[in-house]
Coordinates of C-alpha atoms (C1' of nucleotides) and ligand atoms in Angstrom, one line a residue:
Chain N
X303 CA 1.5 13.2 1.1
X304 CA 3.5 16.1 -0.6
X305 CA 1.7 18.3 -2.6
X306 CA 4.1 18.0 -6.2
X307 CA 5.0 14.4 -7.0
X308 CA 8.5 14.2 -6.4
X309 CA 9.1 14.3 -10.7
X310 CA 7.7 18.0 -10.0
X311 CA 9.6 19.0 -6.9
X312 CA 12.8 18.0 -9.3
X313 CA 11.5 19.9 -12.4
X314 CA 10.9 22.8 -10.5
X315 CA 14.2 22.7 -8.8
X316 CA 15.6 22.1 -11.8
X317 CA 13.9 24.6 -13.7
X318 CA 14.6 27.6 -10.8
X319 CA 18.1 26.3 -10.9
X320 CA 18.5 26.4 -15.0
X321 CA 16.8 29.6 -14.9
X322 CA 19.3 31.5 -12.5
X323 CA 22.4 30.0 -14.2
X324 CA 21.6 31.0 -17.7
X325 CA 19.7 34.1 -17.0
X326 CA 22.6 36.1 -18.5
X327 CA 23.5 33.4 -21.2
X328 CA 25.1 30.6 -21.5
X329 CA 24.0 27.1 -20.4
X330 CA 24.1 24.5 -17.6
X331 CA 25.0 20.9 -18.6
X332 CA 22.5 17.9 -16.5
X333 CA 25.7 17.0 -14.5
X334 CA 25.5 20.6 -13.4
X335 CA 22.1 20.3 -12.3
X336 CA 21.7 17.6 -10.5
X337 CA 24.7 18.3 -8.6
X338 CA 23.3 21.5 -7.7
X339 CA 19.7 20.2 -6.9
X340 CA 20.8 17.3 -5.6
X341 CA 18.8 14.3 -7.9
X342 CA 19.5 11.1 -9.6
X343 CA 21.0 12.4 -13.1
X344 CA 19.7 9.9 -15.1
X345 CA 15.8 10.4 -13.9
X346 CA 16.4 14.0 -14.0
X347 CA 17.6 13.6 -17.7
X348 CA 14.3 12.3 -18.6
X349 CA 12.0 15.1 -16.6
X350 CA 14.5 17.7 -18.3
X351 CA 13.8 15.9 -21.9
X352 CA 10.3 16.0 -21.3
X353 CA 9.8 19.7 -20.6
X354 CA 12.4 20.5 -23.4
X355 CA 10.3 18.7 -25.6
X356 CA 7.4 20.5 -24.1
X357 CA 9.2 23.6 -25.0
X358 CA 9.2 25.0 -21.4
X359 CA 13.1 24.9 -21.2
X360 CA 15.7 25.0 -24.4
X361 CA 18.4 22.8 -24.9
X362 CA 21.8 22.4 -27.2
X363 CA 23.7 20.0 -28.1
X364 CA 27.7 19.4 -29.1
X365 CA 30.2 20.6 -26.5
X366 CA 29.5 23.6 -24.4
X367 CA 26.1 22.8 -24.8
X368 CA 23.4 22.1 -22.3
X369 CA 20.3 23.4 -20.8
X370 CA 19.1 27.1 -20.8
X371 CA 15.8 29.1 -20.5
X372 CA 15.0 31.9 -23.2
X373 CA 14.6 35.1 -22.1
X374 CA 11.2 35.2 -22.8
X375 CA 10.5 31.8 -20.8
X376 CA 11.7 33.7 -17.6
X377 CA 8.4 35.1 -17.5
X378 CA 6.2 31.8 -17.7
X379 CA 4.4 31.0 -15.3
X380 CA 5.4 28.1 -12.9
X381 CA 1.7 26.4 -13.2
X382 CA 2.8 25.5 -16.6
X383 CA 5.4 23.1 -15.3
X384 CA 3.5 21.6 -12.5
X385 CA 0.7 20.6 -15.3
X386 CA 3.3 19.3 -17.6
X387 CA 4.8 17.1 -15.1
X388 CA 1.8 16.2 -12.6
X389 CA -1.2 17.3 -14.7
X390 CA -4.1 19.9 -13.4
X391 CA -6.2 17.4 -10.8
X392 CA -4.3 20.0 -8.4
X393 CA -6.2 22.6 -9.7
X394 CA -9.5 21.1 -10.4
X395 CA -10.0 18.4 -9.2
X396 CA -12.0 17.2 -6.1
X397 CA -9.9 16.6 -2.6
X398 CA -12.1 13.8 -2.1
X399 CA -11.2 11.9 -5.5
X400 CA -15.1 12.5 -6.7
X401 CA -15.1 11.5 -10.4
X402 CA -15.4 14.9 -10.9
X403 CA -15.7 18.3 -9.2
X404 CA -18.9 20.0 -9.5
X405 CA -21.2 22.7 -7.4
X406 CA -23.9 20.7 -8.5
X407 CA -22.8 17.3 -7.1
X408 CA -19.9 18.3 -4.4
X409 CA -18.3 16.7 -1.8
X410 CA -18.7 17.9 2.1
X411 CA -15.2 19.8 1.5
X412 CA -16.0 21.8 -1.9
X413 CA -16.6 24.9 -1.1
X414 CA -13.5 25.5 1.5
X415 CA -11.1 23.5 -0.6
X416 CA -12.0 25.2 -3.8
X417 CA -10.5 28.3 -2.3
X418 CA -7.0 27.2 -1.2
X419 CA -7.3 24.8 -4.8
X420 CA -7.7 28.5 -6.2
X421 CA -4.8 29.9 -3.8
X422 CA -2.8 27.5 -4.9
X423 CA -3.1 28.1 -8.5
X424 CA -3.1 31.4 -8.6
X425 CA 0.6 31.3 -6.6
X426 CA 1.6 29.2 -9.1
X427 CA 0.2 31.3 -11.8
X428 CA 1.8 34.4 -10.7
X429 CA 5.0 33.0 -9.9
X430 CA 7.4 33.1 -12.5
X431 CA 10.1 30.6 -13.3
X432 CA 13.1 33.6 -13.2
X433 CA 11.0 35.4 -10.1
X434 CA 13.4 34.3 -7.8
X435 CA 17.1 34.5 -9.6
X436 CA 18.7 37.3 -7.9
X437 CA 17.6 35.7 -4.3
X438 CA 19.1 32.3 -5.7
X439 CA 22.5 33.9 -6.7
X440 CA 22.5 35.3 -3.2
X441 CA 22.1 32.0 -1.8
X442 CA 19.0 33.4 -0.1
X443 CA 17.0 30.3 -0.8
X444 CA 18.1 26.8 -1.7
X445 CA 17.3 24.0 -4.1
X446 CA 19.7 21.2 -2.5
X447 CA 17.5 18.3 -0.8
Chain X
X603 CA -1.7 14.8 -8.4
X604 CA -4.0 15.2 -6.0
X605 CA -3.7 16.5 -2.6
X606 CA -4.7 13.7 -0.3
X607 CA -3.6 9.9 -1.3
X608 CA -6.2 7.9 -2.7
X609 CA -6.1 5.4 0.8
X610 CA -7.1 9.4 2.7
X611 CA -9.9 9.9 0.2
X612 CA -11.4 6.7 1.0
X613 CA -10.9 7.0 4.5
X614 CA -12.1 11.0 4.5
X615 CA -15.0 9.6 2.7
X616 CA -15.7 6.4 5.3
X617 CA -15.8 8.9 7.9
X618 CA -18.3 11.0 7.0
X619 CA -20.3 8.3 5.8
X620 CA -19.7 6.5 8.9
X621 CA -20.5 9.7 10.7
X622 CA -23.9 10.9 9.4
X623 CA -25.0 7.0 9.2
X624 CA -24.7 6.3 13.1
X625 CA -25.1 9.4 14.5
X626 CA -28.5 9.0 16.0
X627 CA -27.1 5.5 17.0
X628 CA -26.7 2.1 15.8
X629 CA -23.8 1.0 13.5
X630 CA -23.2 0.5 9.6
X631 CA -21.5 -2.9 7.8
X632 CA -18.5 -2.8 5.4
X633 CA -20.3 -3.4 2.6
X634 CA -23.0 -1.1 3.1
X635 CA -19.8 1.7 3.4
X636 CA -18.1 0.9 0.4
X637 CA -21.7 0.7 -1.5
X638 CA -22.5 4.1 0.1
X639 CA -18.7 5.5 -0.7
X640 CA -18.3 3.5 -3.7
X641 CA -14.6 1.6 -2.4
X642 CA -13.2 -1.5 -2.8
X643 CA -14.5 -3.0 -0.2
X644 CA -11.5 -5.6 0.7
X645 CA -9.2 -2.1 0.7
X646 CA -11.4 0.1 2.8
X647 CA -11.8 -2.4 5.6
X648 CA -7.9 -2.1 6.0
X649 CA -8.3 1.3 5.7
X650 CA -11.1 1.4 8.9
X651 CA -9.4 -1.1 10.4
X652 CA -6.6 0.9 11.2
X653 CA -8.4 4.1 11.9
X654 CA -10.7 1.9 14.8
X655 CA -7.2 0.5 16.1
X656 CA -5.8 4.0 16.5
X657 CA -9.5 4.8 18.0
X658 CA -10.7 7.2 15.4
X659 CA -13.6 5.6 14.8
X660 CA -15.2 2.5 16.5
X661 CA -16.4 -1.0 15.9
X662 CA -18.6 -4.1 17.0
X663 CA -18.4 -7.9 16.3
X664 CA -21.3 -10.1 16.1
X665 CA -24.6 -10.0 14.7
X666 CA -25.9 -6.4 13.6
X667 CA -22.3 -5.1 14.4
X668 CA -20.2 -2.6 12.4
X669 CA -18.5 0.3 12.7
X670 CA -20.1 3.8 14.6
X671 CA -18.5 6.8 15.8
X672 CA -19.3 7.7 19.5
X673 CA -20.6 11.3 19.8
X674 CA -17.5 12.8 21.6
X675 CA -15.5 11.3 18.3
X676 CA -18.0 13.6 16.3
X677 CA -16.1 16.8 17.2
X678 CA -12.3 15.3 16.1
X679 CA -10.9 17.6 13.8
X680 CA -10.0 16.2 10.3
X681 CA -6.8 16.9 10.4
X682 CA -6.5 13.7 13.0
X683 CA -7.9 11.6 10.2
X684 CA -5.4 12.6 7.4
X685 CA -2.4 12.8 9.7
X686 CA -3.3 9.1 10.7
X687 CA -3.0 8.0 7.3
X688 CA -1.2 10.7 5.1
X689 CA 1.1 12.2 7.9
X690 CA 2.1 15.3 8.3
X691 CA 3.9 16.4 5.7
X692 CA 1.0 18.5 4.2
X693 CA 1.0 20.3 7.2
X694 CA 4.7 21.1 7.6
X695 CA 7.3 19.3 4.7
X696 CA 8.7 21.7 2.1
X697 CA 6.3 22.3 -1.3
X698 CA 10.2 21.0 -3.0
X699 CA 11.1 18.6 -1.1
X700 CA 13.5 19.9 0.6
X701 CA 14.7 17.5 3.6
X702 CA 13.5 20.2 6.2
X703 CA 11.5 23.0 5.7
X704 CA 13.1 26.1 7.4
X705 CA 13.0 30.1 7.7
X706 CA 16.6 29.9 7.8
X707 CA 17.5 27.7 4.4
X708 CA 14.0 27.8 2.3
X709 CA 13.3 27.1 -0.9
X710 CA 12.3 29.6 -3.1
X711 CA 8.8 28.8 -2.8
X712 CA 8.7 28.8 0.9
X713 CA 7.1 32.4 2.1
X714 CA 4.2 32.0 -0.3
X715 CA 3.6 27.8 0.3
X716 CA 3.6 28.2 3.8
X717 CA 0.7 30.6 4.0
X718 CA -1.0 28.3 1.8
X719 CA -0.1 25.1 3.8
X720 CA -1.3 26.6 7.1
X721 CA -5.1 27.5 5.8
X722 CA -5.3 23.5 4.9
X723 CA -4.1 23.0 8.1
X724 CA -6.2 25.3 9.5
X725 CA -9.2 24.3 7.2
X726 CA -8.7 20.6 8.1
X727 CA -8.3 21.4 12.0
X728 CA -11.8 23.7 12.4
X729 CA -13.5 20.6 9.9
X730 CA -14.8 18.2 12.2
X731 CA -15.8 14.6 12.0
X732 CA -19.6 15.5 11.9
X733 CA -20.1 18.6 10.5
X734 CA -21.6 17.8 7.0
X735 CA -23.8 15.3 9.2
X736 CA -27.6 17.5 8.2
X737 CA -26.2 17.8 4.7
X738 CA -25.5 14.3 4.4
X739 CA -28.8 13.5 5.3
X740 CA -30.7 15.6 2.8
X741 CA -28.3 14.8 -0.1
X742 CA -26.7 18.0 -0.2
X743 CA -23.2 16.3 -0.6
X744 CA -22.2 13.5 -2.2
X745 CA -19.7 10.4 -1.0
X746 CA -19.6 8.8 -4.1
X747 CA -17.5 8.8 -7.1
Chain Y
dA1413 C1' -24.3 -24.8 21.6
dT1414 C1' -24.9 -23.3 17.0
dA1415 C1' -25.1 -20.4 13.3
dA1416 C1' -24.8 -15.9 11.6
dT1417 C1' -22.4 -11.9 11.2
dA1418 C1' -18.5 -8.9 11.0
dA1419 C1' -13.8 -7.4 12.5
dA1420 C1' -9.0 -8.6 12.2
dA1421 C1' -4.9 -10.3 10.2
dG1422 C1' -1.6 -12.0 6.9
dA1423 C1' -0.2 -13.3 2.4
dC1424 C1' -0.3 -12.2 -2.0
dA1425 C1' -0.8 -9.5 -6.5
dA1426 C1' -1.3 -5.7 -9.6
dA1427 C1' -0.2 -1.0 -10.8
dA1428 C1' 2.2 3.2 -10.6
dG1429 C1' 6.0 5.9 -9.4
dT1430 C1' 10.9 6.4 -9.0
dA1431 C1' 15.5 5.3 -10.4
dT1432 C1' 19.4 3.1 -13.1
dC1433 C1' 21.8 1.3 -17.0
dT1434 C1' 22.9 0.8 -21.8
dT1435 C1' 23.1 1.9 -26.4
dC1436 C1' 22.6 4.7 -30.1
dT1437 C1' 22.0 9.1 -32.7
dA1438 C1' 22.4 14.1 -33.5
dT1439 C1' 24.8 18.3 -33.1
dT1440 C1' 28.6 21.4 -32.7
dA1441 C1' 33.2 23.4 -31.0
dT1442 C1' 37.8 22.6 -31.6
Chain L
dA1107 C1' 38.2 13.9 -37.5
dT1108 C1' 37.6 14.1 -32.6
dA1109 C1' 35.6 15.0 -28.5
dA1110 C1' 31.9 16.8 -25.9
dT1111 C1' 27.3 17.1 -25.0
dA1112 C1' 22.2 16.4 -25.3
dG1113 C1' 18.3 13.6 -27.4
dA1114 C1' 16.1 9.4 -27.7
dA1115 C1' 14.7 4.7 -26.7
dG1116 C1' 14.4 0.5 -24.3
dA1117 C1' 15.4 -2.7 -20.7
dT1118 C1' 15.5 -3.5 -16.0
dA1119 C1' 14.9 -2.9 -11.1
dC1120 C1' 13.2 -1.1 -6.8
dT1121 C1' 9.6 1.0 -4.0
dT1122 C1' 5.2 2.5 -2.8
dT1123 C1' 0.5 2.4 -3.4
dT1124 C1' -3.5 0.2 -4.3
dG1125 C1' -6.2 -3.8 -4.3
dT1126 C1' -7.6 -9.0 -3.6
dC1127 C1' -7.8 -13.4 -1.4
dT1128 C1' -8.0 -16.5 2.5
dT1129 C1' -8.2 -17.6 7.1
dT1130 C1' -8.9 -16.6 11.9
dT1131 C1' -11.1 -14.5 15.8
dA1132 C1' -14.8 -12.2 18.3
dT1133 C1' -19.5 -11.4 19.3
dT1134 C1' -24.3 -12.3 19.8
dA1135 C1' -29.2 -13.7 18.3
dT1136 C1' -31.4 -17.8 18.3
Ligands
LIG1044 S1 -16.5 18.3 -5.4 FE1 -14.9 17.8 -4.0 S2 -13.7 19.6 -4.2 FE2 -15.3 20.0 -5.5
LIG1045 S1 11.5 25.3 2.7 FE1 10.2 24.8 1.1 S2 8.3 25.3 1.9 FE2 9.6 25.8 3.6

DNA sequence: ATAATAAAAGACAAAAGTATCTTCTATTAT
DNA sequence: ATAATAGAAGATACTTTTGTCTTTTATTAT
């Protein structure tokens, strides 16, 4: 198992990619973007839709339009598109699929995988979604499959 | 999501069951697993099935069979059980998806994630089969949903 | 031998996740 | 007005995961 549904690993491709292309205005079109993340358009249409809707990325419509991230976005953190798209049971819930995670009621692997749950989350809470632009206009790191 | 599939939670949760149940000898039923686990039962015998085949755990026919662990299967890390039915790509895929994760193309998460990936690695490596076995027993963790 | 018990196996079914296609509407640059 | 682009919605399909049902085989207490 991976650890993002594959709808995440998209959106956050997606949302790294968006983020370094518009950075200094302007805006990517979904052709654009799934091109460059390498995805099925249409799918990646709706995950895009959904976190525009969500108000995590901004969209326009009519020619030139497309798909950009305000400046102020840059800074949010990525956790808040891994919970838009796969929820928070990464976060808090039990590795063991107990109802529910608890020190009162935990299962044989609480306490140890509590803090890599917390490492986890607190990478994704200090990462931003414009954190790594300059590295991706290098071509330091990819985002094609 | 959640970081093991729900088939590894069961099967996690069969072990140790399994595990603290026949330690001291003798052998435990299906249905007295999936009570103690709370599983569908029909599902988790697939689930053991294939662990006993690929000689994780053990089983007997007959009258006052079931399945047991033998003692030297006590010490097995628990990384042996989740690669058998998650694979590996906890351990070593890309946190994006990325066909192949790599030092020399990575995606932008990369640095940080594989830190992260190699403590539950390491985590389920030093966990073994019968460690929470004295807990079990006194209650101290729980199996059930 | 027989009956009881449980593992093993294969077919099937339901649910969730992933992906595609089509149609329509809204917006905006030209 | 026209063209370009995204939003929205719904139908469909494919795949994987999860779960159920039925039958067969193996073992052993009696
Ligand atoms: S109870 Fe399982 S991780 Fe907390
Ligand atoms: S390339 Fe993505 S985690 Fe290594």
């Amino acid at each position: 198992m991976a650890i993002f549904s594959k709808t995440c690993e998209y959106a956050i491709r997606a949302v790294f990619y968006i983020a370094h292309k518009t950075a200094n205005g302007g805006r990517v079109g979904i052709k654009d973007i799934a091109t460059g993340i390498v995805s099925p358009e249409l799918y990646l249409a709706k995950i895009l839709q959904d976190l525009s809707r969500k108000g995590l990325i901004s969209s326009y419509k009519g020619p030139n339009g497309g798909f950009f991230i305000e400046p102020t976005s840059l800074s949010k953190p990525l956790s808040e598109i891994v919970e838009a798209v796969d929820g928070d049971s990464l976060f808090y819930g039990c590795a063991l699929g107990l109802k529910q995670c608890s020190e009162v009621n935990p299962c044989p692997l609480h306490n140890d995988f509590k803090a890599i749950r917390d490492k986890i989350h607190l990478l994704l809470n200090t990462t931003t979604v414009g954190e790594f632009n300059n590295e991706l206009m290098n071509g330091l790191f990819s985002l094609k499959k």
